[in-house]
PDB file of C-alpha atoms in Angstrom:
ATOM      1  CA  MET A   1      16.413   6.005  -3.987  1.00 95.00           C
ATOM      2  CA  ARG A   2      13.515   6.554  -1.587  1.00 96.00           C
ATOM      3  CA  LEU A   3       9.937   6.018  -2.678  1.00 97.00           C
ATOM      4  CA  ARG A   4       6.525   6.892  -1.310  1.00 97.00           C
ATOM      5  CA  VAL A   5       3.556   4.679  -2.162  1.00 97.00           C
ATOM      6  CA  GLU A   6      -0.072   5.706  -1.790  1.00 96.00           C
ATOM      7  CA  PHE A   7      -2.809   3.146  -2.418  1.00 96.00           C
ATOM      8  CA  THR A   8      -6.450   2.211  -2.038  1.00 94.00           C
ATOM      9  CA  THR A   9      -8.247  -1.044  -2.713  1.00 94.00           C
ATOM     10  CA  GLU A  10     -11.803  -1.504  -3.902  1.00 94.00           C
ATOM     11  CA  PRO A  11     -14.652  -2.296  -3.623  1.00 94.00           C
ATOM     12  CA  PHE A  12     -15.330  -0.116  -0.592  1.00 87.00           C
ATOM     13  CA  ASP A  13     -17.549  -1.249   2.242  1.00 83.00           C
ATOM     14  CA  LEU A  14     -18.325   1.389   4.845  1.00 80.00           C
ATOM     15  CA  ASP A  15     -19.904  -1.110   7.256  1.00 87.00           C
ATOM     16  CA  GLU A  16     -17.100  -3.668   7.441  1.00 89.00           C
ATOM     17  CA  THR A  17     -13.478  -3.591   6.323  1.00 88.00           C
ATOM     18  CA  PRO A  18     -13.134  -5.916   3.307  1.00 92.00           C
ATOM     19  CA  ALA A  19     -10.616  -8.765   3.437  1.00 94.00           C
ATOM     20  CA  HIS A  20      -8.598  -7.247   0.567  1.00 94.00           C
ATOM     21  CA  ALA A  21      -8.145  -3.998   2.519  1.00 92.00           C
ATOM     22  CA  VAL A  22      -7.038  -5.851   5.644  1.00 92.00           C
ATOM     23  CA  VAL A  23      -4.527  -7.926   3.675  1.00 95.00           C
ATOM     24  CA  ALA A  24      -3.120  -4.874   1.882  1.00 93.00           C
ATOM     25  CA  ARG A  25      -2.635  -3.026   5.159  1.00 91.00           C
ATOM     26  CA  GLU A  26      -0.991  -6.043   6.775  1.00 94.00           C
ATOM     27  CA  VAL A  27       1.467  -6.278   3.889  1.00 95.00           C
ATOM     28  CA  ILE A  28       2.428  -2.611   4.185  1.00 93.00           C
ATOM     29  CA  GLN A  29       2.614  -2.652   7.973  1.00 93.00           C
ATOM     30  CA  GLY A  30       4.792  -5.774   7.914  1.00 94.00           C
ATOM     31  CA  ALA A  31       7.159  -4.618   5.178  1.00 94.00           C
ATOM     32  CA  GLY A  32       9.506  -2.649   7.425  1.00 93.00           C
ATOM     33  CA  LEU A  33       8.743   0.634   5.662  1.00 95.00           C
ATOM     34  CA  ASP A  34       8.955   4.109   7.183  1.00 89.00           C
ATOM     35  CA  ALA A  35       6.141   6.555   7.798  1.00 87.00           C
ATOM     36  CA  VAL A  36       3.342   4.012   7.388  1.00 93.00           C
ATOM     37  CA  ASP A  37      -0.085   5.640   7.612  1.00 90.00           C
ATOM     38  CA  VAL A  38      -3.216   3.540   7.129  1.00 86.00           C
ATOM     39  CA  GLY A  39      -6.679   5.000   6.927  1.00 81.00           C
ATOM     40  CA  PRO A  40     -10.186   4.204   5.729  1.00 73.00           C
ATOM     41  CA  PHE A  41      -9.783   5.865   2.319  1.00 76.00           C
ATOM     42  CA  GLY A  42      -6.067   5.682   1.633  1.00 85.00           C
ATOM     43  CA  ASN A  43      -2.755   4.361   2.855  1.00 93.00           C
ATOM     44  CA  THR A  44       0.801   5.626   2.514  1.00 95.00           C
ATOM     45  CA  ALA A  45       4.280   4.384   3.292  1.00 96.00           C
ATOM     46  CA  GLU A  46       7.846   5.355   2.489  1.00 96.00           C
ATOM     47  CA  GLY A  47      11.093   3.459   2.244  1.00 96.00           C
ATOM     48  CA  GLY A  48      13.970   2.378   0.093  1.00 95.00           C
ATOM     49  CA  ALA A  49      13.136   1.498  -3.500  1.00 96.00           C
ATOM     50  CA  ASP A  50      13.713  -2.256  -3.104  1.00 96.00           C
ATOM     51  CA  GLN A  51      11.566  -2.448   0.028  1.00 96.00           C
ATOM     52  CA  VAL A  52       8.720  -0.422  -1.464  1.00 96.00           C
ATOM     53  CA  LEU A  53       8.698  -2.286  -4.775  1.00 97.00           C
ATOM     54  CA  THR A  54       8.753  -5.656  -3.023  1.00 97.00           C
ATOM     55  CA  ALA A  55       5.874  -4.548  -0.780  1.00 96.00           C
ATOM     56  CA  VAL A  56       3.871  -3.264  -3.772  1.00 97.00           C
ATOM     57  CA  ASP A  57       4.297  -6.588  -5.580  1.00 97.00           C
ATOM     58  CA  SER A  58       3.061  -8.492  -2.539  1.00 97.00           C
ATOM     59  CA  LEU A  59       0.264  -5.996  -1.907  1.00 96.00           C
ATOM     60  CA  LEU A  60      -1.078  -6.339  -5.452  1.00 97.00           C
ATOM     61  CA  ARG A  61      -0.917 -10.129  -5.494  1.00 97.00           C
ATOM     62  CA  LYS A  62      -2.481 -10.612  -2.069  1.00 97.00           C
ATOM     63  CA  ALA A  63      -5.163  -7.910  -2.362  1.00 96.00           C
ATOM     64  CA  LEU A  64      -6.344  -9.233  -5.730  1.00 97.00           C
ATOM     65  CA  ALA A  65      -6.347 -12.793  -4.403  1.00 98.00           C
ATOM     66  CA  SER A  66      -8.455 -11.583  -1.458  1.00 97.00           C
ATOM     67  CA  GLY A  67     -11.198 -10.062  -3.588  1.00 96.00           C
ATOM     68  CA  ALA A  68     -10.014  -6.621  -4.640  1.00 96.00           C
ATOM     69  CA  THR A  69     -11.474  -5.629  -7.993  1.00 97.00           C
ATOM     70  CA  ARG A  70      -9.331  -2.503  -8.244  1.00 97.00           C
ATOM     71  CA  VAL A  71      -6.121  -1.304  -6.658  1.00 96.00           C
ATOM     72  CA  SER A  72      -5.204   2.318  -7.228  1.00 96.00           C
ATOM     73  CA  LEU A  73      -1.652   3.252  -6.412  1.00 95.00           C
ATOM     74  CA  GLN A  74       0.822   5.977  -6.949  1.00 97.00           C
ATOM     75  CA  VAL A  75       4.561   5.749  -6.422  1.00 97.00           C
ATOM     76  CA  ASN A  76       6.700   8.873  -6.092  1.00 97.00           C
ATOM     77  CA  VAL A  77      10.446   9.328  -5.786  1.00 97.00           C
ATOM     78  CA  THR A  78      11.042  11.342  -2.626  1.00 94.00           C
ATOM     79  CA  GLY A  79      14.825  11.473  -2.563  1.00 89.00           C
ATOM     80  CA  GLU A  80      17.948   9.437  -2.191  1.00 86.00           C
ATOM     81  CA  ASP A  81      18.648   6.817   0.473  1.00 74.00           C
ATOM     82  CA  THR A  82      21.325   7.808   2.933  1.00 66.00           C
ATOM     83  CA  PRO A  83      23.826   5.102   3.856  1.00 57.00           C
TER      84      PRO A  83
END
């Protein structure tokens, strides 16, 4: 199964990127996922279910430990993995 994750972390700071946002992006960018897109108000990535779920677990733990007070995320099934 392939999944797509979309997420944001809060609180926002328009003057300087908060540590929790940097950590969350680093987790997603380092997770070996496909179609990674990071932006100031939202981030997305796609990949196999195991990879995405492992990345989401790490993202939540590390972002919260780095000061996030809220993490909004959505996970969608986008199709089946091809061997």
